Amino acid sequence: MTSSTLTRMRTRIPSALLVAVGLAAGFGVAQGTGIRALGGAVFALGGLGAAWLWVERRGWAVALGLGALYIGAFVLAHVLALGVGMASWLAVALVTLTAAGTTYAVADRG
């Protein structure tokens, strides 16, 4: 593969997908294995991958804003589940849909 082919493949990946995987799969890994740090690693990798795409596509200002949204979604899921008493999967699903949808609208669409 040439470097231009790799660049085209890399830029076709929607950052919203990485956001969704980071939040939802991070939660699933933490719940499934019982190892919260492993879920945190999945969350961090999803966020770092998405951030790299945001900087490349939209610049630092958008990347910082979407990064704050990503971390805020993580915190909000905990608040909804632990503070409000919402089912954990429901809380994660709500924040994941919101964060991924916003990311798509801001960073991935056209």
PDB file of N, CA and C in Angstrom:
ATOM      1  N   MET A   1       0.837  -1.177   0.000  1.00  0.00           N
ATOM      2  CA  MET A   1       0.000   0.000   0.000  1.00  0.00           C
ATOM      3  C   MET A   1       0.884   1.243   0.000  1.00  0.00           C
ATOM      4  N   THR A   2       0.466   2.199  -0.753  1.00  0.00           N
ATOM      5  CA  THR A   2       1.197   3.464  -0.755  1.00  0.00           C
ATOM      6  C   THR A   2       0.740   4.324   0.415  1.00  0.00           C
ATOM      7  N   SER A   3       1.529   5.343   0.704  1.00  0.00           N
ATOM      8  CA  SER A   3       1.169   6.206   1.835  1.00  0.00           C
ATOM      9  C   SER A   3      -0.113   6.972   1.557  1.00  0.00           C
ATOM     10  N   SER A   4      -0.387   7.301   0.288  1.00  0.00           N
ATOM     11  CA  SER A   4      -1.632   8.015  -0.008  1.00  0.00           C
ATOM     12  C   SER A   4      -2.845   7.102   0.188  1.00  0.00           C
ATOM     13  N   THR A   5      -2.689   5.816  -0.081  1.00  0.00           N
ATOM     14  CA  THR A   5      -3.780   4.869   0.161  1.00  0.00           C
ATOM     15  C   THR A   5      -4.054   4.760   1.653  1.00  0.00           C
ATOM     16  N   LEU A   6      -2.985   4.703   2.449  1.00  0.00           N
ATOM     17  CA  LEU A   6      -3.154   4.640   3.895  1.00  0.00           C
ATOM     18  C   LEU A   6      -3.804   5.912   4.429  1.00  0.00           C
ATOM     19  N   THR A   7      -3.445   7.054   3.891  1.00  0.00           N
ATOM     20  CA  THR A   7      -4.049   8.319   4.322  1.00  0.00           C
ATOM     21  C   THR A   7      -5.529   8.345   3.996  1.00  0.00           C
ATOM     22  N   ARG A   8      -5.909   7.898   2.803  1.00  0.00           N
ATOM     23  CA  ARG A   8      -7.322   7.869   2.432  1.00  0.00           C
ATOM     24  C   ARG A   8      -8.102   6.919   3.327  1.00  0.00           C
ATOM     25  N   MET A   9      -7.530   5.746   3.646  1.00  0.00           N
ATOM     26  CA  MET A   9      -8.211   4.798   4.523  1.00  0.00           C
ATOM     27  C   MET A   9      -8.395   5.399   5.915  1.00  0.00           C
ATOM     28  N   ARG A  10      -7.360   6.066   6.414  1.00  0.00           N
ATOM     29  CA  ARG A  10      -7.402   6.627   7.755  1.00  0.00           C
ATOM     30  C   ARG A  10      -8.443   7.734   7.858  1.00  0.00           C
ATOM     31  N   THR A  11      -8.570   8.554   6.841  1.00  0.00           N
ATOM     32  CA  THR A  11      -9.492   9.671   6.928  1.00  0.00           C
ATOM     33  C   THR A  11     -10.930   9.255   6.666  1.00  0.00           C
ATOM     34  N   ARG A  12     -11.166   8.077   6.148  1.00  0.00           N
ATOM     35  CA  ARG A  12     -12.538   7.603   5.951  1.00  0.00           C
ATOM     36  C   ARG A  12     -13.160   7.073   7.228  1.00  0.00           C
ATOM     37  N   ILE A  13     -12.357   6.755   8.209  1.00  0.00           N
ATOM     38  CA  ILE A  13     -12.892   6.233   9.470  1.00  0.00           C
ATOM     39  C   ILE A  13     -13.617   7.373  10.182  1.00  0.00           C
ATOM     40  N   PRO A  14     -14.901   7.211  10.481  1.00  0.00           N
ATOM     41  CA  PRO A  14     -15.598   8.275  11.206  1.00  0.00           C
ATOM     42  C   PRO A  14     -15.143   8.315  12.669  1.00  0.00           C
ATOM     43  N   SER A  15     -14.811   9.493  13.131  1.00  0.00           N
ATOM     44  CA  SER A  15     -14.376   9.625  14.519  1.00  0.00           C
ATOM     45  C   SER A  15     -15.520   9.301  15.478  1.00  0.00           C
ATOM     46  N   ALA A  16     -16.756   9.475  15.023  1.00  0.00           N
ATOM     47  CA  ALA A  16     -17.910   9.130  15.863  1.00  0.00           C
ATOM     48  C   ALA A  16     -17.905   7.636  16.199  1.00  0.00           C
ATOM     49  N   LEU A  17     -17.406   6.815  15.293  1.00  0.00           N
ATOM     50  CA  LEU A  17     -17.305   5.377  15.562  1.00  0.00           C
ATOM     51  C   LEU A  17     -16.329   5.115  16.698  1.00  0.00           C
ATOM     52  N   LEU A  18     -15.206   5.821  16.701  1.00  0.00           N
ATOM     53  CA  LEU A  18     -14.228   5.649  17.776  1.00  0.00           C
ATOM     54  C   LEU A  18     -14.787   6.128  19.115  1.00  0.00           C
ATOM     55  N   VAL A  19     -15.583   7.199  19.076  1.00  0.00           N
ATOM     56  CA  VAL A  19     -16.236   7.690  20.291  1.00  0.00           C
ATOM     57  C   VAL A  19     -17.196   6.633  20.830  1.00  0.00           C
ATOM     58  N   ALA A  20     -18.013   6.081  19.953  1.00  0.00           N
ATOM     59  CA  ALA A  20     -18.983   5.068  20.372  1.00  0.00           C
ATOM     60  C   ALA A  20     -18.285   3.824  20.918  1.00  0.00           C
ATOM     61  N   VAL A  21     -17.247   3.384  20.247  1.00  0.00           N
ATOM     62  CA  VAL A  21     -16.515   2.201  20.704  1.00  0.00           C
ATOM     63  C   VAL A  21     -15.823   2.488  22.029  1.00  0.00           C
ATOM     64  N   GLY A  22     -15.205   3.659  22.144  1.00  0.00           N
ATOM     65  CA  GLY A  22     -14.512   3.992  23.384  1.00  0.00           C
ATOM     66  C   GLY A  22     -15.440   3.987  24.593  1.00  0.00           C
ATOM     67  N   LEU A  23     -16.614   4.586  24.438  1.00  0.00           N
ATOM     68  CA  LEU A  23     -17.555   4.660  25.557  1.00  0.00           C
ATOM     69  C   LEU A  23     -18.244   3.317  25.809  1.00  0.00           C
ATOM     70  N   ALA A  24     -18.857   2.757  24.785  1.00  0.00           N
ATOM     71  CA  ALA A  24     -19.648   1.536  24.966  1.00  0.00           C
ATOM     72  C   ALA A  24     -18.769   0.308  25.210  1.00  0.00           C
ATOM     73  N   ALA A  25     -17.749   0.125  24.392  1.00  0.00           N
ATOM     74  CA  ALA A  25     -16.893  -1.052  24.567  1.00  0.00           C
ATOM     75  C   ALA A  25     -16.049  -0.925  25.829  1.00  0.00           C
ATOM     76  N   GLY A  26     -15.649   0.292  26.166  1.00  0.00           N
ATOM     77  CA  GLY A  26     -14.920   0.487  27.415  1.00  0.00           C
ATOM     78  C   GLY A  26     -15.754   0.038  28.604  1.00  0.00           C
ATOM     79  N   PHE A  27     -17.024   0.429  28.602  1.00  0.00           N
ATOM     80  CA  PHE A  27     -17.930  -0.009  29.659  1.00  0.00           C
ATOM     81  C   PHE A  27     -18.103  -1.529  29.633  1.00  0.00           C
ATOM     82  N   GLY A  28     -18.320  -2.073  28.443  1.00  0.00           N
ATOM     83  CA  GLY A  28     -18.526  -3.515  28.319  1.00  0.00           C
ATOM     84  C   GLY A  28     -17.329  -4.324  28.784  1.00  0.00           C
ATOM     85  N   VAL A  29     -16.145  -3.869  28.446  1.00  0.00           N
ATOM     86  CA  VAL A  29     -14.928  -4.570  28.873  1.00  0.00           C
ATOM     87  C   VAL A  29     -14.780  -4.493  30.391  1.00  0.00           C
ATOM     88  N   ALA A  30     -15.021  -3.302  30.957  1.00  0.00           N
ATOM     89  CA  ALA A  30     -14.915  -3.154  32.413  1.00  0.00           C
ATOM     90  C   ALA A  30     -15.921  -4.040  33.130  1.00  0.00           C
ATOM     91  N   GLN A  31     -17.155  -4.088  32.633  1.00  0.00           N
ATOM     92  CA  GLN A  31     -18.189  -4.917  33.254  1.00  0.00           C
ATOM     93  C   GLN A  31     -17.913  -6.403  33.046  1.00  0.00           C
ATOM     94  N   GLY A  32     -17.531  -6.749  31.823  1.00  0.00           N
ATOM     95  CA  GLY A  32     -17.348  -8.159  31.493  1.00  0.00           C
ATOM     96  C   GLY A  32     -16.158  -8.809  32.174  1.00  0.00           C
ATOM     97  N   THR A  33     -15.079  -8.056  32.301  1.00  0.00           N
ATOM     98  CA  THR A  33     -13.871  -8.626  32.906  1.00  0.00           C
ATOM     99  C   THR A  33     -13.777  -8.342  34.395  1.00  0.00           C
ATOM    100  N   GLY A  34     -14.492  -7.313  34.846  1.00  0.00           N
ATOM    101  CA  GLY A  34     -14.362  -6.906  36.243  1.00  0.00           C
ATOM    102  C   GLY A  34     -13.110  -6.089  36.498  1.00  0.00           C
ATOM    103  N   ILE A  35     -12.384  -5.779  35.434  1.00  0.00           N
ATOM    104  CA  ILE A  35     -11.149  -5.002  35.554  1.00  0.00           C
ATOM    105  C   ILE A  35     -11.418  -3.610  34.988  1.00  0.00           C
ATOM    106  N   ARG A  36     -11.673  -2.660  35.889  1.00  0.00           N
ATOM    107  CA  ARG A  36     -12.032  -1.309  35.469  1.00  0.00           C
ATOM    108  C   ARG A  36     -10.908  -0.644  34.673  1.00  0.00           C
ATOM    109  N   ALA A  37      -9.670  -0.932  35.027  1.00  0.00           N
ATOM    110  CA  ALA A  37      -8.541  -0.324  34.321  1.00  0.00           C
ATOM    111  C   ALA A  37      -8.485  -0.771  32.860  1.00  0.00           C
ATOM    112  N   LEU A  38      -8.891  -1.987  32.595  1.00  0.00           N
ATOM    113  CA  LEU A  38      -8.912  -2.483  31.218  1.00  0.00           C
ATOM    114  C   LEU A  38      -9.981  -1.748  30.415  1.00  0.00           C
ATOM    115  N   GLY A  39     -11.153  -1.536  31.003  1.00  0.00           N
ATOM    116  CA  GLY A  39     -12.188  -0.729  30.365  1.00  0.00           C
ATOM    117  C   GLY A  39     -11.717   0.699  30.166  1.00  0.00           C
ATOM    118  N   GLY A  40     -10.987   1.228  31.139  1.00  0.00           N
ATOM    119  CA  GLY A  40     -10.426   2.570  31.019  1.00  0.00           C
ATOM    120  C   GLY A  40      -9.423   2.677  29.889  1.00  0.00           C
ATOM    121  N   ALA A  41      -8.669   1.616  29.666  1.00  0.00           N
ATOM    122  CA  ALA A  41      -7.706   1.605  28.559  1.00  0.00           C
ATOM    123  C   ALA A  41      -8.432   1.645  27.213  1.00  0.00           C
ATOM    124  N   VAL A  42      -9.529   0.906  27.100  1.00  0.00           N
ATOM    125  CA  VAL A  42     -10.329   0.928  25.868  1.00  0.00           C
ATOM    126  C   VAL A  42     -10.912   2.323  25.667  1.00  0.00           C
ATOM    127  N   PHE A  43     -11.428   2.917  26.738  1.00  0.00           N
ATOM    128  CA  PHE A  43     -11.960   4.278  26.692  1.00  0.00           C
ATOM    129  C   PHE A  43     -10.878   5.261  26.236  1.00  0.00           C
ATOM    130  N   ALA A  44      -9.690   5.154  26.823  1.00  0.00           N
ATOM    131  CA  ALA A  44      -8.595   6.066  26.482  1.00  0.00           C
ATOM    132  C   ALA A  44      -8.145   5.893  25.033  1.00  0.00           C
ATOM    133  N   LEU A  45      -8.031   4.673  24.577  1.00  0.00           N
ATOM    134  CA  LEU A  45      -7.607   4.428  23.189  1.00  0.00           C
ATOM    135  C   LEU A  45      -8.629   4.963  22.188  1.00  0.00           C
ATOM    136  N   GLY A  46      -9.913   4.758  22.480  1.00  0.00           N
ATOM    137  CA  GLY A  46     -10.953   5.310  21.610  1.00  0.00           C
ATOM    138  C   GLY A  46     -10.877   6.826  21.552  1.00  0.00           C
ATOM    139  N   GLY A  47     -10.697   7.452  22.704  1.00  0.00           N
ATOM    140  CA  GLY A  47     -10.602   8.908  22.757  1.00  0.00           C
ATOM    141  C   GLY A  47      -9.363   9.444  22.070  1.00  0.00           C
ATOM    142  N   LEU A  48      -8.233   8.790  22.260  1.00  0.00           N
ATOM    143  CA  LEU A  48      -7.002   9.243  21.617  1.00  0.00           C
ATOM    144  C   LEU A  48      -7.074   9.091  20.097  1.00  0.00           C
ATOM    145  N   GLY A  49      -7.649   7.994  19.646  1.00  0.00           N
ATOM    146  CA  GLY A  49      -7.809   7.806  18.204  1.00  0.00           C
ATOM    147  C   GLY A  49      -8.731   8.842  17.597  1.00  0.00           C
ATOM    148  N   ALA A  50      -9.843   9.106  18.273  1.00  0.00           N
ATOM    149  CA  ALA A  50     -10.776  10.121  17.788  1.00  0.00           C
ATOM    150  C   ALA A  50     -10.127  11.501  17.812  1.00  0.00           C
ATOM    151  N   ALA A  51      -9.398  11.810  18.894  1.00  0.00           N
ATOM    152  CA  ALA A  51      -8.743  13.121  19.008  1.00  0.00           C
ATOM    153  C   ALA A  51      -7.737  13.339  17.891  1.00  0.00           C
ATOM    154  N   TRP A  52      -7.034  12.296  17.552  1.00  0.00           N
ATOM    155  CA  TRP A  52      -6.059  12.416  16.467  1.00  0.00           C
ATOM    156  C   TRP A  52      -6.770  12.784  15.156  1.00  0.00           C
ATOM    157  N   LEU A  53      -7.901  12.138  14.895  1.00  0.00           N
ATOM    158  CA  LEU A  53      -8.675  12.460  13.693  1.00  0.00           C
ATOM    159  C   LEU A  53      -9.250  13.868  13.762  1.00  0.00           C
ATOM    160  N   TRP A  54      -9.708  14.298  14.939  1.00  0.00           N
ATOM    161  CA  TRP A  54     -10.269  15.647  15.080  1.00  0.00           C
ATOM    162  C   TRP A  54      -9.230  16.711  14.785  1.00  0.00           C
ATOM    163  N   VAL A  55      -8.036  16.534  15.316  1.00  0.00           N
ATOM    164  CA  VAL A  55      -6.970  17.515  15.071  1.00  0.00           C
ATOM    165  C   VAL A  55      -6.633  17.551  13.590  1.00  0.00           C
ATOM    166  N   GLU A  56      -6.540  16.380  12.993  1.00  0.00           N
ATOM    167  CA  GLU A  56      -6.200  16.286  11.579  1.00  0.00           C
ATOM    168  C   GLU A  56      -7.271  16.912  10.686  1.00  0.00           C
ATOM    169  N   ARG A  57      -8.528  16.714  11.023  1.00  0.00           N
ATOM    170  CA  ARG A  57      -9.628  17.157  10.158  1.00  0.00           C
ATOM    171  C   ARG A  57     -10.141  18.556  10.469  1.00  0.00           C
ATOM    172  N   ARG A  58     -10.195  18.921  11.751  1.00  0.00           N
ATOM    173  CA  ARG A  58     -10.868  20.170  12.138  1.00  0.00           C
ATOM    174  C   ARG A  58     -10.018  21.126  12.952  1.00  0.00           C
ATOM    175  N   GLY A  59      -8.857  20.687  13.411  1.00  0.00           N
ATOM    176  CA  GLY A  59      -7.989  21.572  14.176  1.00  0.00           C
ATOM    177  C   GLY A  59      -8.130  21.386  15.678  1.00  0.00           C
ATOM    178  N   TRP A  60      -7.256  22.094  16.384  1.00  0.00           N
ATOM    179  CA  TRP A  60      -7.160  21.930  17.827  1.00  0.00           C
ATOM    180  C   TRP A  60      -8.386  22.414  18.583  1.00  0.00           C
ATOM    181  N   ALA A  61      -8.985  23.510  18.162  1.00  0.00           N
ATOM    182  CA  ALA A  61     -10.132  24.049  18.903  1.00  0.00           C
ATOM    183  C   ALA A  61     -11.286  23.045  18.930  1.00  0.00           C
ATOM    184  N   VAL A  62     -11.601  22.480  17.773  1.00  0.00           N
ATOM    185  CA  VAL A  62     -12.678  21.485  17.703  1.00  0.00           C
ATOM    186  C   VAL A  62     -12.277  20.225  18.472  1.00  0.00           C
ATOM    187  N   ALA A  63     -11.020  19.827  18.363  1.00  0.00           N
ATOM    188  CA  ALA A  63     -10.551  18.634  19.070  1.00  0.00           C
ATOM    189  C   ALA A  63     -10.678  18.797  20.579  1.00  0.00           C
ATOM    190  N   LEU A  64     -10.339  19.963  21.090  1.00  0.00           N
ATOM    191  CA  LEU A  64     -10.453  20.197  22.529  1.00  0.00           C
ATOM    192  C   LEU A  64     -11.913  20.193  22.973  1.00  0.00           C
ATOM    193  N   GLY A  65     -12.780  20.790  22.173  1.00  0.00           N
ATOM    194  CA  GLY A  65     -14.206  20.795  22.504  1.00  0.00           C
ATOM    195  C   GLY A  65     -14.804  19.401  22.490  1.00  0.00           C
ATOM    196  N   LEU A  66     -14.492  18.640  21.456  1.00  0.00           N
ATOM    197  CA  LEU A  66     -15.022  17.275  21.377  1.00  0.00           C
ATOM    198  C   LEU A  66     -14.392  16.364  22.431  1.00  0.00           C
ATOM    199  N   GLY A  67     -13.140  16.631  22.768  1.00  0.00           N
ATOM    200  CA  GLY A  67     -12.500  15.878  23.848  1.00  0.00           C
ATOM    201  C   GLY A  67     -13.194  16.119  25.178  1.00  0.00           C
ATOM    202  N   ALA A  68     -13.565  17.376  25.417  1.00  0.00           N
ATOM    203  CA  ALA A  68     -14.310  17.709  26.638  1.00  0.00           C
ATOM    204  C   ALA A  68     -15.677  17.016  26.636  1.00  0.00           C
ATOM    205  N   LEU A  69     -16.317  16.969  25.476  1.00  0.00           N
ATOM    206  CA  LEU A  69     -17.599  16.270  25.358  1.00  0.00           C
ATOM    207  C   LEU A  69     -17.422  14.780  25.664  1.00  0.00           C
ATOM    208  N   TYR A  70     -16.373  14.176  25.143  1.00  0.00           N
ATOM    209  CA  TYR A  70     -16.099  12.747  25.339  1.00  0.00           C
ATOM    210  C   TYR A  70     -15.905  12.433  26.823  1.00  0.00           C
ATOM    211  N   ILE A  71     -15.077  13.220  27.481  1.00  0.00           N
ATOM    212  CA  ILE A  71     -14.829  13.005  28.902  1.00  0.00           C
ATOM    213  C   ILE A  71     -16.083  13.335  29.719  1.00  0.00           C
ATOM    214  N   GLY A  72     -16.787  14.387  29.309  1.00  0.00           N
ATOM    215  CA  GLY A  72     -18.030  14.741  29.985  1.00  0.00           C
ATOM    216  C   GLY A  72     -19.079  13.645  29.877  1.00  0.00           C
ATOM    217  N   ALA A  73     -19.141  12.984  28.737  1.00  0.00           N
ATOM    218  CA  ALA A  73     -20.088  11.875  28.558  1.00  0.00           C
ATOM    219  C   ALA A  73     -19.753  10.728  29.504  1.00  0.00           C
ATOM    220  N   PHE A  74     -18.480  10.448  29.649  1.00  0.00           N
ATOM    221  CA  PHE A  74     -18.018   9.406  30.579  1.00  0.00           C
ATOM    222  C   PHE A  74     -18.457   9.739  32.012  1.00  0.00           C
ATOM    223  N   VAL A  75     -18.230  10.981  32.412  1.00  0.00           N
ATOM    224  CA  VAL A  75     -18.605  11.414  33.761  1.00  0.00           C
ATOM    225  C   VAL A  75     -20.127  11.373  33.930  1.00  0.00           C
ATOM    226  N   LEU A  76     -20.853  11.870  32.924  1.00  0.00           N
ATOM    227  CA  LEU A  76     -22.312  11.899  33.008  1.00  0.00           C
ATOM    228  C   LEU A  76     -22.905  10.494  33.126  1.00  0.00           C
ATOM    229  N   ALA A  77     -22.320   9.524  32.439  1.00  0.00           N
ATOM    230  CA  ALA A  77     -22.806   8.147  32.553  1.00  0.00           C
ATOM    231  C   ALA A  77     -22.699   7.671  33.999  1.00  0.00           C
ATOM    232  N   HIS A  78     -21.605   8.020  34.664  1.00  0.00           N
ATOM    233  CA  HIS A  78     -21.447   7.641  36.064  1.00  0.00           C
ATOM    234  C   HIS A  78     -22.450   8.364  36.954  1.00  0.00           C
ATOM    235  N   VAL A  79     -22.675   9.636  36.683  1.00  0.00           N
ATOM    236  CA  VAL A  79     -23.642  10.407  37.478  1.00  0.00           C
ATOM    237  C   VAL A  79     -25.042   9.821  37.310  1.00  0.00           C
ATOM    238  N   LEU A  80     -25.406   9.507  36.072  1.00  0.00           N
ATOM    239  CA  LEU A  80     -26.736   8.948  35.830  1.00  0.00           C
ATOM    240  C   LEU A  80     -26.906   7.587  36.495  1.00  0.00           C
ATOM    241  N   ALA A  81     -25.877   6.763  36.415  1.00  0.00           N
ATOM    242  CA  ALA A  81     -25.979   5.409  36.966  1.00  0.00           C
ATOM    243  C   ALA A  81     -25.865   5.398  38.494  1.00  0.00           C
ATOM    244  N   LEU A  82     -24.897   6.105  39.020  1.00  0.00           N
ATOM    245  CA  LEU A  82     -24.660   6.049  40.460  1.00  0.00           C
ATOM    246  C   LEU A  82     -25.473   7.079  41.228  1.00  0.00           C
ATOM    247  N   GLY A  83     -25.592   8.263  40.678  1.00  0.00           N
ATOM    248  CA  GLY A  83     -26.271   9.333  41.386  1.00  0.00           C
ATOM    249  C   GLY A  83     -27.774   9.314  41.231  1.00  0.00           C
ATOM    250  N   VAL A  84     -28.245   9.057  40.019  1.00  0.00           N
ATOM    251  CA  VAL A  84     -29.681   9.088  39.734  1.00  0.00           C
ATOM    252  C   VAL A  84     -30.310   7.710  39.888  1.00  0.00           C
ATOM    253  N   GLY A  85     -29.505   6.670  39.749  1.00  0.00           N
ATOM    254  CA  GLY A  85     -30.021   5.314  39.891  1.00  0.00           C
ATOM    255  C   GLY A  85     -30.473   4.678  38.583  1.00  0.00           C
ATOM    256  N   MET A  86     -30.110   5.276  37.474  1.00  0.00           N
ATOM    257  CA  MET A  86     -30.457   4.719  36.165  1.00  0.00           C
ATOM    258  C   MET A  86     -29.647   3.433  35.945  1.00  0.00           C
ATOM    259  N   ALA A  87     -30.199   2.510  35.203  1.00  0.00           N
ATOM    260  CA  ALA A  87     -29.458   1.297  34.858  1.00  0.00           C
ATOM    261  C   ALA A  87     -28.173   1.676  34.130  1.00  0.00           C
ATOM    262  N   SER A  88     -27.090   1.003  34.467  1.00  0.00           N
ATOM    263  CA  SER A  88     -25.781   1.352  33.913  1.00  0.00           C
ATOM    264  C   SER A  88     -25.753   1.315  32.390  1.00  0.00           C
ATOM    265  N   TRP A  89     -26.295   0.243  31.807  1.00  0.00           N
ATOM    266  CA  TRP A  89     -26.274   0.125  30.347  1.00  0.00           C
ATOM    267  C   TRP A  89     -27.094   1.233  29.695  1.00  0.00           C
ATOM    268  N   LEU A  90     -28.204   1.601  30.314  1.00  0.00           N
ATOM    269  CA  LEU A  90     -29.020   2.680  29.761  1.00  0.00           C
ATOM    270  C   LEU A  90     -28.271   4.007  29.814  1.00  0.00           C
ATOM    271  N   ALA A  91     -27.620   4.279  30.922  1.00  0.00           N
ATOM    272  CA  ALA A  91     -26.849   5.515  31.055  1.00  0.00           C
ATOM    273  C   ALA A  91     -25.737   5.576  30.005  1.00  0.00           C
ATOM    274  N   VAL A  92     -25.024   4.482  29.837  1.00  0.00           N
ATOM    275  CA  VAL A  92     -23.937   4.432  28.853  1.00  0.00           C
ATOM    276  C   VAL A  92     -24.496   4.572  27.435  1.00  0.00           C
ATOM    277  N   ALA A  93     -25.604   3.927  27.158  1.00  0.00           N
ATOM    278  CA  ALA A  93     -26.215   4.023  25.829  1.00  0.00           C
ATOM    279  C   ALA A  93     -26.632   5.457  25.517  1.00  0.00           C
ATOM    280  N   LEU A  94     -27.243   6.131  26.479  1.00  0.00           N
ATOM    281  CA  LEU A  94     -27.682   7.514  26.251  1.00  0.00           C
ATOM    282  C   LEU A  94     -26.518   8.449  25.987  1.00  0.00           C
ATOM    283  N   VAL A  95     -25.484   8.370  26.817  1.00  0.00           N
ATOM    284  CA  VAL A  95     -24.359   9.289  26.606  1.00  0.00           C
ATOM    285  C   VAL A  95     -23.571   8.925  25.356  1.00  0.00           C
ATOM    286  N   THR A  96     -23.509   7.645  25.030  1.00  0.00           N
ATOM    287  CA  THR A  96     -22.798   7.222  23.820  1.00  0.00           C
ATOM    288  C   THR A  96     -23.509   7.739  22.574  1.00  0.00           C
ATOM    289  N   LEU A  97     -24.815   7.589  22.510  1.00  0.00           N
ATOM    290  CA  LEU A  97     -25.572   8.087  21.364  1.00  0.00           C
ATOM    291  C   LEU A  97     -25.435   9.605  21.225  1.00  0.00           C
ATOM    292  N   THR A  98     -25.504  10.298  22.334  1.00  0.00           N
ATOM    293  CA  THR A  98     -25.392  11.753  22.301  1.00  0.00           C
ATOM    294  C   THR A  98     -23.999  12.200  21.865  1.00  0.00           C
ATOM    295  N   ALA A  99     -22.975  11.618  22.470  1.00  0.00           N
ATOM    296  CA  ALA A  99     -21.603  12.011  22.140  1.00  0.00           C
ATOM    297  C   ALA A  99     -21.237  11.635  20.706  1.00  0.00           C
ATOM    298  N   ALA A 100     -21.621  10.438  20.281  1.00  0.00           N
ATOM    299  CA  ALA A 100     -21.300  10.010  18.916  1.00  0.00           C
ATOM    300  C   ALA A 100     -22.079  10.826  17.892  1.00  0.00           C
ATOM    301  N   GLY A 101     -23.342  11.130  18.170  1.00  0.00           N
ATOM    302  CA  GLY A 101     -24.136  11.947  17.257  1.00  0.00           C
ATOM    303  C   GLY A 101     -23.582  13.352  17.126  1.00  0.00           C
ATOM    304  N   THR A 102     -23.210  13.945  18.237  1.00  0.00           N
ATOM    305  CA  THR A 102     -22.619  15.292  18.201  1.00  0.00           C
ATOM    306  C   THR A 102     -21.292  15.267  17.466  1.00  0.00           C
ATOM    307  N   THR A 103     -20.485  14.251  17.724  1.00  0.00           N
ATOM    308  CA  THR A 103     -19.202  14.128  17.036  1.00  0.00           C
ATOM    309  C   THR A 103     -19.396  14.002  15.540  1.00  0.00           C
ATOM    310  N   TYR A 104     -20.356  13.201  15.134  1.00  0.00           N
ATOM    311  CA  TYR A 104     -20.631  13.056  13.701  1.00  0.00           C
ATOM    312  C   TYR A 104     -21.020  14.399  13.090  1.00  0.00           C
ATOM    313  N   ALA A 105     -21.905  15.118  13.764  1.00  0.00           N
ATOM    314  CA  ALA A 105     -22.379  16.398  13.225  1.00  0.00           C
ATOM    315  C   ALA A 105     -21.255  17.421  13.134  1.00  0.00           C
ATOM    316  N   VAL A 106     -20.359  17.428  14.113  1.00  0.00           N
ATOM    317  CA  VAL A 106     -19.313  18.453  14.155  1.00  0.00           C
ATOM    318  C   VAL A 106     -18.091  18.064  13.336  1.00  0.00           C
ATOM    319  N   ALA A 107     -17.664  16.806  13.423  1.00  0.00           N
ATOM    320  CA  ALA A 107     -16.370  16.435  12.851  1.00  0.00           C
ATOM    321  C   ALA A 107     -16.424  15.554  11.614  1.00  0.00           C
ATOM    322  N   ASP A 108     -17.481  14.779  11.440  1.00  0.00           N
ATOM    323  CA  ASP A 108     -17.461  13.773  10.379  1.00  0.00           C
ATOM    324  C   ASP A 108     -18.318  14.105   9.163  1.00  0.00           C
ATOM    325  N   ARG A 109     -19.372  14.841   9.369  1.00  0.00           N
ATOM    326  CA  ARG A 109     -20.287  15.123   8.262  1.00  0.00           C
ATOM    327  C   ARG A 109     -19.651  16.104   7.281  1.00  0.00           C
ATOM    328  N   GLY A 110     -19.746  15.784   6.010  1.00  0.00           N
ATOM    329  CA  GLY A 110     -19.301  16.656   4.917  1.00  0.00           C
ATOM    330  C   GLY A 110     -18.219  17.535   5.289  1.00  0.00           C
TER     331      GLY A 110
END
